[in-house]
XYZ file of C-alpha atoms in Angstrom:
361
model
C 23.428 -31.845 0.339
C 26.028 -29.269 -0.644
C 28.657 -29.727 -3.352
C 32.188 -28.705 -2.356
C 35.169 -28.241 -4.684
C 38.752 -28.146 -3.398
C 39.758 -25.556 -5.985
C 42.671 -27.600 -7.488
C 42.806 -28.429 -11.202
C 41.172 -31.748 -11.953
C 39.761 -32.015 -8.466
C 36.749 -34.235 -8.011
C 33.642 -32.711 -6.478
C 32.679 -34.156 -3.138
C 29.519 -33.768 -1.128
C 29.152 -32.684 2.454
C 26.090 -33.065 4.586
C 24.205 -29.931 5.486
C 24.096 -29.411 9.243
C 20.798 -30.503 10.662
C 18.511 -27.727 11.765
C 15.577 -25.621 10.730
C 15.111 -24.718 7.110
C 16.534 -21.227 6.376
C 13.147 -20.032 5.139
C 11.378 -21.208 8.302
C 14.034 -19.553 10.469
C 13.652 -16.343 8.496
C 9.861 -16.400 8.788
C 10.044 -17.096 12.541
C 12.318 -14.083 13.015
C 10.006 -11.877 10.987
C 6.934 -13.007 12.942
C 8.714 -12.161 16.216
C 9.759 -8.766 14.834
C 6.222 -8.114 13.617
C 4.756 -8.910 17.040
C 7.209 -6.503 18.681
C 6.480 -3.848 16.056
C 2.720 -4.089 16.542
C 3.144 -3.870 20.304
C 5.303 -0.763 19.865
C 2.693 0.759 17.555
C -0.009 0.333 20.194
C 2.192 1.968 22.859
C 3.139 4.950 20.687
C -0.354 5.475 19.271
C -2.007 5.117 22.665
C 0.359 7.671 24.149
C 0.111 10.176 21.293
C -3.690 10.132 21.177
C -3.848 10.863 24.892
C -1.366 13.768 24.833
C -2.738 15.688 21.831
C -5.093 18.586 22.618
C -8.731 17.641 22.584
C -11.205 15.488 24.441
C -13.064 12.483 22.960
C -16.111 13.520 24.971
C -16.221 16.944 23.320
C -15.548 15.446 19.877
C -18.335 12.871 20.075
C -21.140 14.375 22.179
C -23.539 17.102 21.140
C -23.664 20.474 22.896
C -26.827 19.456 24.705
C -25.233 16.235 26.006
C -22.086 18.099 27.058
C -24.215 20.261 29.348
C -25.556 17.127 31.064
C -23.022 15.826 33.653
C -24.786 12.463 33.753
C -24.417 12.017 29.974
C -20.736 12.962 30.126
C -20.117 10.558 33.015
C -21.980 7.769 31.214
C -19.899 8.302 28.054
C -16.623 8.206 29.987
C -17.675 5.081 31.846
C -18.853 3.327 28.661
C -15.556 3.862 26.859
C -13.331 3.419 29.911
C -12.176 7.053 29.883
C -12.729 7.304 33.640
C -9.904 4.811 34.260
C -6.180 5.615 34.538
C -4.275 5.576 31.255
C -2.287 2.470 32.150
C -5.475 0.596 33.031
C -7.033 1.579 29.689
C -3.974 0.288 27.854
C -3.830 -3.005 29.756
C -7.536 -3.541 29.086
C -7.047 -2.813 25.374
C -4.016 -5.098 25.166
C -5.931 -7.926 26.822
C -8.742 -7.590 24.289
C -6.216 -7.365 21.447
C -4.664 -10.685 22.408
C -8.108 -12.232 21.907
C -8.499 -10.630 18.475
C -10.773 -7.843 19.712
C -9.820 -4.396 18.355
C -12.550 -2.689 20.361
C -15.653 -0.779 19.323
C -15.557 2.449 17.318
C -16.947 5.475 19.122
C -18.084 7.065 15.846
C -19.810 4.091 14.206
C -20.728 1.968 17.219
C -19.485 -1.124 15.405
C -16.496 -3.359 16.056
C -13.324 -1.799 14.638
C -12.459 -5.085 12.940
C -15.825 -5.049 11.136
C -15.216 -1.459 10.057
C -11.797 -2.355 8.653
C -13.225 -5.362 6.823
C -15.752 -2.977 5.289
C -13.318 -0.223 4.254
C -10.216 -2.235 3.282
C -11.765 -3.846 0.150
C -12.643 -0.378 -1.181
C -9.018 0.699 -0.791
C -7.832 -2.569 -2.355
C -10.070 -1.875 -5.333
C -8.163 1.376 -5.853
C -4.684 0.159 -4.936
C -4.432 -3.004 -7.048
C -5.237 -1.555 -10.510
C -3.273 1.605 -9.699
C -0.186 -0.412 -8.768
C -0.429 -2.777 -11.747
C -0.780 0.096 -14.219
C 1.983 2.078 -12.513
C 4.376 -0.892 -12.681
C 3.726 -1.506 -16.368
C 3.942 2.138 -17.375
C 6.699 3.178 -14.969
C 8.972 0.235 -15.789
C 8.559 0.741 -19.530
C 9.187 4.485 -19.437
C 12.074 4.112 -16.983
C 13.809 1.534 -19.176
C 13.277 3.709 -22.250
C 14.829 6.702 -20.479
C 17.813 4.605 -19.345
C 18.468 3.186 -22.810
C 18.252 6.682 -24.324
C 20.269 8.293 -21.553
C 21.119 11.921 -22.308
C 18.888 12.139 -25.379
C 15.722 14.173 -25.829
C 13.500 11.271 -24.745
C 15.422 10.912 -21.497
C 15.220 14.635 -20.782
C 11.463 14.708 -21.372
C 10.946 11.694 -19.112
C 13.007 13.259 -16.328
C 11.080 16.531 -16.564
C 7.754 14.660 -16.550
C 8.769 12.607 -13.517
C 9.879 15.725 -11.654
C 6.581 17.459 -12.411
C 4.680 14.372 -11.260
C 6.564 14.190 -7.976
C 6.012 17.920 -7.397
C 2.267 17.792 -8.018
C 0.114 17.742 -4.863
C -2.350 14.822 -4.903
C -5.330 17.005 -3.974
C -4.587 19.487 -6.795
C -4.257 16.748 -9.399
C -7.497 15.158 -8.131
C -9.368 18.443 -8.498
C -7.975 19.059 -12.002
C -8.868 15.531 -13.138
C -12.352 15.867 -11.642
C -12.898 19.239 -13.318
C -11.709 18.114 -16.756
C -13.153 14.611 -17.040
C -16.377 15.105 -15.055
C -17.358 18.761 -15.303
C -15.979 19.681 -18.721
C -16.069 16.425 -20.712
C -18.607 14.378 -18.759
C -16.636 11.199 -19.380
C -16.625 9.856 -15.819
C -18.729 10.051 -12.634
C -17.885 12.616 -9.974
C -17.239 10.223 -7.118
C -18.432 7.403 -4.917
C -18.248 3.693 -5.687
C -21.560 3.232 -7.477
C -24.338 5.282 -9.065
C -27.607 5.676 -7.200
C -29.350 3.687 -9.945
C -27.564 0.516 -8.851
C -27.415 -1.469 -5.631
C -24.164 -3.026 -4.386
C -23.629 -6.587 -5.659
C -23.665 -9.594 -3.304
C -20.573 -9.360 -1.114
C -17.827 -11.867 -1.848
C -14.593 -9.868 -1.879
C -15.993 -6.438 -1.005
C -14.699 -5.051 -4.322
C -17.699 -4.008 -6.381
C -16.166 -4.678 -9.810
C -15.136 -8.214 -8.844
C -18.308 -9.054 -6.944
C -20.543 -7.751 -9.748
C -18.625 -9.804 -12.314
C -18.915 -12.914 -10.157
C -22.654 -12.343 -9.880
C -22.991 -11.765 -13.629
C -24.167 -8.170 -13.069
C -22.139 -6.667 -15.894
C -23.978 -3.336 -15.879
C -23.073 -2.898 -12.204
C -19.478 -3.944 -12.886
C -19.182 -1.402 -15.705
C -20.645 1.367 -13.539
C -18.247 0.504 -10.688
C -15.323 0.518 -13.146
C -16.333 3.976 -14.349
C -16.328 5.237 -10.762
C -12.862 3.714 -10.345
C -11.403 5.432 -13.384
C -10.641 8.915 -12.060
C -9.125 8.036 -8.657
C -7.111 5.235 -10.295
C -5.881 7.721 -12.907
C -4.664 10.080 -10.183
C -3.000 7.381 -8.070
C -1.397 5.759 -11.122
C 0.023 9.074 -12.319
C 1.555 9.861 -8.936
C 3.017 6.355 -8.554
C 4.416 6.304 -12.096
C 6.284 9.537 -11.441
C 8.013 7.948 -8.456
C 8.740 4.622 -10.135
C 10.211 6.139 -13.301
C 13.048 7.809 -11.434
C 14.017 4.640 -9.565
C 13.693 2.400 -12.617
C 15.821 4.742 -14.702
C 18.507 4.953 -12.010
C 18.568 1.171 -11.490
C 18.714 0.397 -15.208
C 21.477 2.931 -15.830
C 23.616 1.195 -13.229
C 23.033 -2.193 -14.862
C 23.772 -0.845 -18.339
C 27.289 0.006 -17.168
C 28.063 -3.623 -16.270
C 30.501 -5.615 -18.396
C 28.090 -8.455 -19.167
C 25.670 -5.988 -20.796
C 28.448 -4.706 -23.030
C 29.432 -8.308 -23.782
C 25.834 -9.143 -24.741
C 25.754 -6.255 -27.199
C 29.194 -7.242 -28.489
C 27.899 -10.747 -29.260
C 25.334 -9.173 -31.541
C 22.268 -9.937 -29.424
C 19.221 -7.862 -30.401
C 18.390 -4.980 -28.103
C 15.042 -6.480 -27.103
C 16.779 -9.687 -25.981
C 19.360 -7.791 -23.951
C 16.651 -5.697 -22.305
C 14.389 -8.645 -21.495
C 16.926 -11.269 -20.424
C 19.654 -9.201 -18.835
C 18.711 -5.603 -18.113
C 15.181 -6.034 -16.758
C 15.865 -8.878 -14.336
C 19.144 -7.443 -13.001
C 17.597 -4.040 -12.352
C 14.418 -5.295 -10.699
C 15.737 -5.657 -7.125
C 15.699 -1.934 -6.209
C 12.544 -1.473 -8.279
C 10.735 -4.188 -6.295
C 11.715 -2.448 -3.056
C 10.260 0.875 -4.155
C 7.194 -0.805 -5.645
C 6.520 -2.560 -2.347
C 6.648 0.700 -0.430
C 4.419 2.385 -3.008
C 1.847 -0.415 -2.809
C 1.899 -0.310 0.997
C 1.292 3.428 0.830
C -1.693 2.896 -1.470
C -3.103 0.227 0.847
C -2.664 2.505 3.838
C -5.163 4.845 2.237
C -4.676 8.077 0.340
C -6.750 10.415 2.479
C -6.979 13.415 0.148
C -7.708 11.428 -2.998
C -10.364 9.340 -1.252
C -11.924 12.438 0.289
C -12.138 14.369 -2.994
C -13.679 11.434 -4.868
C -15.917 10.411 -1.959
C -14.315 6.977 -1.843
C -15.156 5.120 1.403
C -11.755 3.558 2.005
C -9.258 3.246 4.836
C -8.045 6.809 4.284
C -11.489 8.302 4.891
C -12.021 6.060 7.903
C -8.672 7.102 9.374
C -9.453 10.785 8.817
C -12.841 10.596 10.525
C -11.354 8.597 13.389
C -8.640 11.188 13.945
C -11.028 14.152 13.906
C -13.312 12.387 16.403
C -10.375 11.281 18.604
C -11.806 7.781 18.295
C -9.028 5.867 20.082
C -10.119 2.282 19.210
C -10.451 3.185 15.513
C -7.136 5.068 15.459
C -5.385 2.115 17.066
C -7.052 -0.267 14.619
C -5.953 1.747 11.590
C -2.417 2.095 13.003
C -2.154 -1.669 13.492
C -3.475 -2.240 9.980
C -0.925 0.148 8.450
C 1.940 -1.418 10.430
C 0.814 -4.905 9.400
C 0.556 -3.860 5.743
C 4.104 -2.502 5.665
C 5.430 -5.580 7.469
C 3.719 -8.027 5.103
C 4.771 -6.051 2.031
C 8.386 -5.890 3.210
C 8.335 -9.645 3.881
C 6.967 -10.286 0.396
C 9.639 -8.051 -1.123
C 12.375 -9.928 0.753
C 11.064 -13.253 -0.545
C 10.887 -11.897 -4.098
C 14.568 -10.938 -3.955
C 15.565 -14.607 -4.032
C 13.341 -15.274 -7.047
C 14.654 -12.296 -8.994
C 18.322 -12.718 -8.107
C 19.406 -16.246 -7.024
C 22.593 -14.794 -5.522
C 20.511 -13.260 -2.714
C 19.929 -15.554 0.224
C 17.689 -15.141 3.254
C 19.374 -14.658 6.629
């Protein structure tokens, strides 16, 4: 039911029936599912085409020199992986398997690509989630502080720090952090997910810290957390630098609104104005940027994972690309596309919770 007012003084509110039809949320979700299906199909077409036009041969990348000199071994490899078929036939075969939930078999690991992703994704999640949570807390706080103190020394220092953070290459920061905290101070392990003294905990989520805690193996959980510390520090620092600039810009725009001035004029304490009015009104653009940042973390940070020896999606994608492993490359591409689609959908749904004036369409 929808309440309608005729706009005249003293008019009585009447109610009008909402036209029958699908719920707006269901309609929105149906559209997004259709768009996602089309996007994933487009990703397979583009990725399939690009992998087959780049210089290089999967046979050369995967077989040894001795096997390459054996025509029978080369022919057997091409036949096994369908490389002896026309390109269109390879794609149709892959698409048919994909419709049945089969992402193919990796040429480098010999396992199903889906199993590989289920193995590597939790490791990346274990990095991405704490990095994003810390970055949101720190970046939002510093960004709001810079906006409130616009033009002052604090604001200038924050802007310089954010600029330096955005200009810092991830691999350089990873090496500096590794040198200082591992080599010089000895405060953290050099890399990997777990020390050789410990065995991985029973798999529940695939995240060692969580699984070890669930199993009551607190020594393993603490060791896994120590291995997390340095890569999370790097990823958090890089994400904070990006978030601070957007938070500051969004909050400055809100601070110029009349209702903020009215709140101060009423004598409301600054903390109340910031919490009730400034933070919520400025969160919409911040949520958008945060969603993209989290999707980027989930997609795998190749250089950071490589330097810290972290077996995540980034490392898997790198090895797949160097080996021209088409099934694995396609699997990673579909995963990345799905991550960005799901994150964007979540961000769109959060808009309505943050700002009731925003409606789905």
